[in-house]
Coordinates of C-alpha atoms in Angstrom, one line a residue:
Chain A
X1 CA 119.6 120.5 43.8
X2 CA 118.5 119.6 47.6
X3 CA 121.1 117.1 47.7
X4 CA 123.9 118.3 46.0
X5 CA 126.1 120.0 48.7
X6 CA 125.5 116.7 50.6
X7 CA 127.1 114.8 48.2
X8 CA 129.5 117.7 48.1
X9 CA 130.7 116.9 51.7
X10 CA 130.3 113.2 51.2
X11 CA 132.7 112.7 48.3
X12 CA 135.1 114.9 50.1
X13 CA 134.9 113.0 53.5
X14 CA 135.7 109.9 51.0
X15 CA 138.5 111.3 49.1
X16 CA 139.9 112.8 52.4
X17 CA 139.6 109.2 53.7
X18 CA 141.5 108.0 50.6
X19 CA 144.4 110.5 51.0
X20 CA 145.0 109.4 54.5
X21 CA 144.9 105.8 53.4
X22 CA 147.6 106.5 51.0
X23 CA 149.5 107.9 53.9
X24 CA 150.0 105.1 55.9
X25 CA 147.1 106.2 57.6
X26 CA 149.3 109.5 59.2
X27 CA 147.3 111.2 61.7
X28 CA 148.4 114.6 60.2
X29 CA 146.7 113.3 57.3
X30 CA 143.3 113.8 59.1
X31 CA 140.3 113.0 56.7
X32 CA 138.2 116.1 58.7
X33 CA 140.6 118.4 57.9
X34 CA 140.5 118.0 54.7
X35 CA 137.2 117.6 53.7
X36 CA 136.5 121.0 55.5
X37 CA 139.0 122.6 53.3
X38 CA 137.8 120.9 50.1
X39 CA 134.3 121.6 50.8
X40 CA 134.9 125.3 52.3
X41 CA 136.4 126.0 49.0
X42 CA 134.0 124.9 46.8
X43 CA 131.3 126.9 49.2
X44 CA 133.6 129.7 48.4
X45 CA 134.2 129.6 45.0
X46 CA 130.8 128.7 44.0
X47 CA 129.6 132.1 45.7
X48 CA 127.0 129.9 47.3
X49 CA 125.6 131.3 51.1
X50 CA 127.0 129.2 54.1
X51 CA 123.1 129.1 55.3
X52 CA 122.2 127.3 52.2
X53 CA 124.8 124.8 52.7
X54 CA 124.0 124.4 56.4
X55 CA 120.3 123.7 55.5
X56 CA 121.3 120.9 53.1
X57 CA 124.0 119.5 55.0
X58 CA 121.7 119.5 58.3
X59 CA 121.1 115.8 57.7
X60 CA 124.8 114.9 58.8
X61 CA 125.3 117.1 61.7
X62 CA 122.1 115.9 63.1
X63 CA 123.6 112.6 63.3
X64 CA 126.2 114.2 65.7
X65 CA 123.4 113.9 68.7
X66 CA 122.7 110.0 68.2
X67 CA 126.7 109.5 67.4
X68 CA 127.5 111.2 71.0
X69 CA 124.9 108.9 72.7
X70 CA 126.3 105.6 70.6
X71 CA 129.4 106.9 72.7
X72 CA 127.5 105.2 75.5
X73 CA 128.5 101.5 74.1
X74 CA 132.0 101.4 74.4
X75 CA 131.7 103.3 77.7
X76 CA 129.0 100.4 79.0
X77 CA 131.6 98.1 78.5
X78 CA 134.7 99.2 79.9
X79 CA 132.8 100.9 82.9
X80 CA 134.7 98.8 85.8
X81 CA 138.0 99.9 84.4
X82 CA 137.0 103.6 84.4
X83 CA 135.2 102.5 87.8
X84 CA 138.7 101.4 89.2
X85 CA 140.9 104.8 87.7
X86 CA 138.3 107.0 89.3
X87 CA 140.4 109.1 91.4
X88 CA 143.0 109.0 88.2
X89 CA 140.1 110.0 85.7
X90 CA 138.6 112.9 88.0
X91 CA 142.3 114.4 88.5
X92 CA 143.4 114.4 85.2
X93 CA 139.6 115.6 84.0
X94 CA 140.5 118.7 86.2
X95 CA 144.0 119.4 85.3
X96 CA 143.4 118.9 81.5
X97 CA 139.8 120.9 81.7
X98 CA 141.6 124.1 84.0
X99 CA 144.9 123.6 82.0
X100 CA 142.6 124.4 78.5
X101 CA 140.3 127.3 79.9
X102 CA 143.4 128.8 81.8
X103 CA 146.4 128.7 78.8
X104 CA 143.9 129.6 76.0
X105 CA 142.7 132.8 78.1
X106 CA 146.1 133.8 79.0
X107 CA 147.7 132.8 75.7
X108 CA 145.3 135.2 74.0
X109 CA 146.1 138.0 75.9
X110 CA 149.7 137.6 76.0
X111 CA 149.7 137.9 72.2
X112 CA 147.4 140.9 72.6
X113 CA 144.0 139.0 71.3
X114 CA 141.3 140.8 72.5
X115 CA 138.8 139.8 74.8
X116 CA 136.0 138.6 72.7
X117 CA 138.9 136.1 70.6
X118 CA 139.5 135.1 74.3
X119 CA 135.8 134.2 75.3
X120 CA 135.5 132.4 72.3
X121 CA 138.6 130.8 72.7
X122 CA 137.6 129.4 76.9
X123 CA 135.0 126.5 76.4
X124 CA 136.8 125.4 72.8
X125 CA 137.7 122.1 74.0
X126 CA 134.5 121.0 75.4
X127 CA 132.5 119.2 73.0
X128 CA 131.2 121.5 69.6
X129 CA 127.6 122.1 70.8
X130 CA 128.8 122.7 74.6
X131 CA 131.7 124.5 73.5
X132 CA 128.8 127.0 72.0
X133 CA 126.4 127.0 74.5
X134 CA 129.1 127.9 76.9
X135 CA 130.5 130.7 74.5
X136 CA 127.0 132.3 74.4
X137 CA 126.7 132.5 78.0
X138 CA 130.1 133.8 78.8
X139 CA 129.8 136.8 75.7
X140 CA 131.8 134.6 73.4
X141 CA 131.3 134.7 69.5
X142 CA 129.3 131.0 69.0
X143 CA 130.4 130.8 65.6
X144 CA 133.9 131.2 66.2
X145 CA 133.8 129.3 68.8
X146 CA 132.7 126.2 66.7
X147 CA 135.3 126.8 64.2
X148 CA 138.0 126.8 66.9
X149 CA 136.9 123.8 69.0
X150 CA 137.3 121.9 65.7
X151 CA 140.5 123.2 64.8
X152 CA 141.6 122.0 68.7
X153 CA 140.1 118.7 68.0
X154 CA 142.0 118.4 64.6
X155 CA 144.8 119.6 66.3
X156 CA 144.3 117.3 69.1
X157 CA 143.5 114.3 66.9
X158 CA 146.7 115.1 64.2
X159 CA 149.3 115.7 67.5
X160 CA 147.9 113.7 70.4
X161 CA 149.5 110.0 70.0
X162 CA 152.6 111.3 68.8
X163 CA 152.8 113.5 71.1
X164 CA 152.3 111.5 74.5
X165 CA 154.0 108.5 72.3
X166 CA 157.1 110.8 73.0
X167 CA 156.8 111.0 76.8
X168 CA 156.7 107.4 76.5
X169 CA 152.9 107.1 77.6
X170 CA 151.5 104.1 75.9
X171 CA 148.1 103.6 77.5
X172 CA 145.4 103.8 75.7
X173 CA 143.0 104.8 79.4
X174 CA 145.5 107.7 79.1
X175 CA 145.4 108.2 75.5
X176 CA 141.5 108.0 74.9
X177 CA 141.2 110.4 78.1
X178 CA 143.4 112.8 76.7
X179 CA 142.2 112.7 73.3
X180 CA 138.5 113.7 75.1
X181 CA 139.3 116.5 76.6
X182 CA 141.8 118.1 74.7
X183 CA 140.0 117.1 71.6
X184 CA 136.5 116.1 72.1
X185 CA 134.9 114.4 69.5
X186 CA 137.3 114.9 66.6
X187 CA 140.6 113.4 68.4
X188 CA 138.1 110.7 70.2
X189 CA 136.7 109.2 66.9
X190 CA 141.0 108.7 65.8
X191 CA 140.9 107.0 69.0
X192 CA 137.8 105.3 68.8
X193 CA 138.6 103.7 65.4
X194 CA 141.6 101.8 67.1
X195 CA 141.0 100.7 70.3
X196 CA 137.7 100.1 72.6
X197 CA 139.1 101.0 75.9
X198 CA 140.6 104.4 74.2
X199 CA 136.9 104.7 73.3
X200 CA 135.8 104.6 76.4
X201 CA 137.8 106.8 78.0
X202 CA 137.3 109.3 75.3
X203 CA 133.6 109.0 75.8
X204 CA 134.0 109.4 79.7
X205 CA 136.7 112.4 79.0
X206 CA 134.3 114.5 76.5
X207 CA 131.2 113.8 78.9
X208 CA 133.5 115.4 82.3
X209 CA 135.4 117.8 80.4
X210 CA 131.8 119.2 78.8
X211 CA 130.8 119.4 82.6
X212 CA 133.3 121.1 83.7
X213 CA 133.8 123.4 81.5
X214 CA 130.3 124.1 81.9
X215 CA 130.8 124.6 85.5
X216 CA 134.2 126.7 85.5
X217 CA 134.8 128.8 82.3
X218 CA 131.7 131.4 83.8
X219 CA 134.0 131.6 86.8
X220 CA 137.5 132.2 84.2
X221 CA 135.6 134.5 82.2
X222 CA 135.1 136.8 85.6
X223 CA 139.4 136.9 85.7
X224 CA 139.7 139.4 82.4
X225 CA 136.6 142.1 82.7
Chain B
X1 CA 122.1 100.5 61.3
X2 CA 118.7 98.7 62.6
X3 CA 116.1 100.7 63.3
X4 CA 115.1 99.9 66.9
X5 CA 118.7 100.8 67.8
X6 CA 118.2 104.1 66.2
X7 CA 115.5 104.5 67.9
X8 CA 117.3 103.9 71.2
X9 CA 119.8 106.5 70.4
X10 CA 116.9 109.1 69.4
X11 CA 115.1 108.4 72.9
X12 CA 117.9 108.9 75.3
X13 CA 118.8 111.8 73.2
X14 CA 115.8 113.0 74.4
X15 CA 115.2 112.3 77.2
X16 CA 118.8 114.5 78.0
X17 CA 117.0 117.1 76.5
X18 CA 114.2 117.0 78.4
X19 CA 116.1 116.7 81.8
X20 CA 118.5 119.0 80.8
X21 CA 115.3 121.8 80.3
X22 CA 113.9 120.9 83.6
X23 CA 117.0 120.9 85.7
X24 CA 118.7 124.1 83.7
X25 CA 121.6 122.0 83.0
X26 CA 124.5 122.8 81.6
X27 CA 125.3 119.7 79.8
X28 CA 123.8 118.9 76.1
X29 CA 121.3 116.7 75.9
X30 CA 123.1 114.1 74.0
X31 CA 126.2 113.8 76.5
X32 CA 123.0 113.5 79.2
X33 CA 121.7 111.0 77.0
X34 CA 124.9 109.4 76.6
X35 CA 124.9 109.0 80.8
X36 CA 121.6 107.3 80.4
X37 CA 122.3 104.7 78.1
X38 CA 125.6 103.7 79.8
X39 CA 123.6 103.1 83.2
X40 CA 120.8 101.3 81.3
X41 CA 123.4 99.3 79.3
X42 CA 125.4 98.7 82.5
X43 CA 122.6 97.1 85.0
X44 CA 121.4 95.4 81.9
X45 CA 124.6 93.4 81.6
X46 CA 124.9 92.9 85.6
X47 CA 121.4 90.8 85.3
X48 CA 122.0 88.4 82.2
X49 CA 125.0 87.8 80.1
X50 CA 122.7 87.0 77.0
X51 CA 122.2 89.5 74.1
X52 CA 119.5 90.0 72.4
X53 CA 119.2 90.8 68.8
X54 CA 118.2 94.5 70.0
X55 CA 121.0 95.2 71.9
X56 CA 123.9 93.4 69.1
X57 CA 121.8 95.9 66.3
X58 CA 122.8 98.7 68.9
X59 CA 126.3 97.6 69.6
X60 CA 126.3 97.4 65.3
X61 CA 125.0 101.4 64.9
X62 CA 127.2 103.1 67.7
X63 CA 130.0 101.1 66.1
X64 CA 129.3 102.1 62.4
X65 CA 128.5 106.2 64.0
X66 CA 131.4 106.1 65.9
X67 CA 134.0 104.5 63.4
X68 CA 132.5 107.7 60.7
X69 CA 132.4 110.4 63.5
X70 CA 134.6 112.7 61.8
X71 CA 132.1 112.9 58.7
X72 CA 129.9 114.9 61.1
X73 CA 132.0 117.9 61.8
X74 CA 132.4 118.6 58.4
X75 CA 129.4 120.9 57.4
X76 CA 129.5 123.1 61.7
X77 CA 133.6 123.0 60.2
X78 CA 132.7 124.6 57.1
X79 CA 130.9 127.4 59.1
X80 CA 134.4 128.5 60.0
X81 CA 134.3 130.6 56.1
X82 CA 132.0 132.9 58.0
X83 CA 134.5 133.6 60.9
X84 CA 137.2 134.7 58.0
X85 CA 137.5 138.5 59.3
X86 CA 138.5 137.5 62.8
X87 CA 140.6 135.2 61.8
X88 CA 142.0 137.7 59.4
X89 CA 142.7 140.5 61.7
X90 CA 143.5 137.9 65.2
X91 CA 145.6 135.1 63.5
X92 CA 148.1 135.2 66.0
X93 CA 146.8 135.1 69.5
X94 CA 144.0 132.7 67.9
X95 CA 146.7 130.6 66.8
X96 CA 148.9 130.9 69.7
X97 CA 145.9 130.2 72.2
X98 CA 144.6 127.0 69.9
X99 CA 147.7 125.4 69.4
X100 CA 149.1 126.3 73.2
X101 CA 146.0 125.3 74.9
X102 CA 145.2 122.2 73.0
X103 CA 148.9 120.6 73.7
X104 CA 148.8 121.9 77.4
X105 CA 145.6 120.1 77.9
X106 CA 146.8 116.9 76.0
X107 CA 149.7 116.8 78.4
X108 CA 148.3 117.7 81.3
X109 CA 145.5 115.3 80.7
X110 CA 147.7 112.3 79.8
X111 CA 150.5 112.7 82.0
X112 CA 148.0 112.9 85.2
X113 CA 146.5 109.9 83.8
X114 CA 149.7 107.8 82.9
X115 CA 150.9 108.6 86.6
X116 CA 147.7 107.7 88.3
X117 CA 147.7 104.2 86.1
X118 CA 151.4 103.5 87.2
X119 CA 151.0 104.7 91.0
X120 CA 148.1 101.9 91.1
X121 CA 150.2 99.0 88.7
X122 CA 153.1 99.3 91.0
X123 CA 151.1 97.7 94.2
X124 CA 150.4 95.3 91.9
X125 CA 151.7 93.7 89.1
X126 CA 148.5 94.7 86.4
X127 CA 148.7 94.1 82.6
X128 CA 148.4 97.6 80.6
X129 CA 146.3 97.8 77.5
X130 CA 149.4 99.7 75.6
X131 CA 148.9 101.5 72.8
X132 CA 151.0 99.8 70.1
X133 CA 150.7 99.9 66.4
X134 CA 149.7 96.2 66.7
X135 CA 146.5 97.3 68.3
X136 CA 145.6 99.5 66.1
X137 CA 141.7 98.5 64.2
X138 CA 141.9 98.4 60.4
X139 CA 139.7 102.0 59.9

């Protein structure tokens, strides 16, 4: 029985992978997306304890650490084009980083969220286990903070190329950037799967955007007491 | 997957671990890590234009983690059943502040990018990687 929610999540990564295969390979289609539904409802329906799942699923988010480092290849290897966009890459690090922490504050309140949805909400776009060490330090709920920075990165990853497609922005430096910060890991691995340079600049985006928004969301955080 | 190059991975995971304890960082470990190996991997091309096997196996296992990413947010993504209250009671400034966020940052993100590519392409005459279905990998 140790395995079976493994193969649980396995199979449904698969079949997700299948269904968005047989859609042309449509972004909205996002395998992640629907694995976590399939598998959420079987957890659900089954009555079974999420800790119980987490402990034999730990395998595969453990893998998360060396993945982020692997990161680290296609970054190597495009490093004197990032080297030559620096100024570009630092300014549109900033303005997507403050853009993220600012709107999903502000958003939040404007619809009369309150202010724990709000510190759970700052640091979502920074990569997951930033996004949750950040959360904890700011008074955030971790948990939900998790859940939401991988919504965003669905989000991100399901809405991203179409959506810069449509301003007529057809650079993959600026694609794989904006992918990385607006949808760290999630919206970087769409990238990643196409195109090296996108990957590199998705690496370098979720690496500046996690240290930022290390640095700045404390000093957001102060704005709504 | 080879196993040195896992072994790679592992050690620069921790050793952004280590530095992040004993400089209070606060980065994760891994994206530390990540740093690490993209200086080593950078001064090791610089000095010779050979590769050995060790260093193809790693290209080999960051290219098979990367390409299955996705598979690993599944399980911290399933932890969002234990969230269900909030989300219950909050939906819409949860929804509002995801979705408004996410395509503010994406924008703002892209378009600083996209202008800072072209101010630089216009002194001179550079070819862009664009980002055409043609380019697109086979994943």
């Amino acid at each position: 029985m140790q395995v079976s929610w493994l193969i649980v999540t396995l199979g449904a990564y698969i079949l997700g992978d299948a269904l968005q295969r047989a859609c042309g390979g449509s972004a909205l289609a996002n395998p992640v997306l629907a694995a976590i539904i399939l598998v959420a409802s079987i957890v659900v329906v089954s009555g079974t304890d999420y800790k119980v799942f987490a402990t034999q699923t730990q395998f595969v988010s453990f893998l998360l650490g060396p993945a982020t480092v692997a990161l680290a290849v296609p970054l190597a290897r495009s490093v004197w084009l990032v080297w030559e966009n620096l100024l570009g890459v630092g300014l549109a690090v900033l303005a997507g980083s403050i853009s993220s922490i600012g709107s999903g504050i502000g958003l939040v309140w404007l619809f009369g969220g309150s202010r724990t949805i709000a510190l759970a909400m700052a640091p979502k776009a920074a990569t997951t286990p930033i996004a949750v060490a950040v959360s904890s330090q700011v008074g955030g709920v971790p948990a939900l903070t998790a859940a939401l920075a991988i919504l965003g990165g669905i989000l991100a990853a399901a809405l991203g190329r179409k959506l810069l497609t449509m301003l007529k922005i057809d650079d993959w430096r600026a694609h794989g950037l904006a992918a990385g910060i607006a949808g760290s890991g999630i919206a970087a691995a769409q990238v990643a799967g196409r195109n090296e340079l996108g990957a590199a600049f998705a690496a370098l985006g979720i690496g500046l955007n996690g240290l930022i928004i290390g640095l700045i969301a404390p000093a957001f955080v102060q704005l709504w007491k | 997957m080879t196993i040195p190059a896992f072994l790679i991975l592992l050690a620069c995971q921790l050793a952004g671990d280590l530095l992040r304890h004993t400089l209070a960082l606060p980065i994760p470990g891994p994206v530390i890590g990540m740093s690490i190996l993209t200086v080593v991997l950078v001064f090791r091309a610089e000095r010779t234009t050979s590769k050995s096997s060790t260093v193809i196996g790693l290209e080999r296992t960051a290219e098979t983690l990367i390409r299955n990413m996705g598979l690993l947010f599944v399980p911290a993504g399933v932890g969002i059943i234990t969230e269900m209250g909030a989300l219950r009671l909050q939906w819409l400034p949860m929804a509002a502040g995801l979705i408004g966020s996410t395509l503010l940052s994406l924008l703002a993100t892209g378009l600083v990018m996209h202008w800072s590519i072209h101010r630089r392409a216009a002194g001179r005459s550079a070819v862009v990687p664009q980002a055409t279905e043609r380019t697109r990998a086979k994943a």
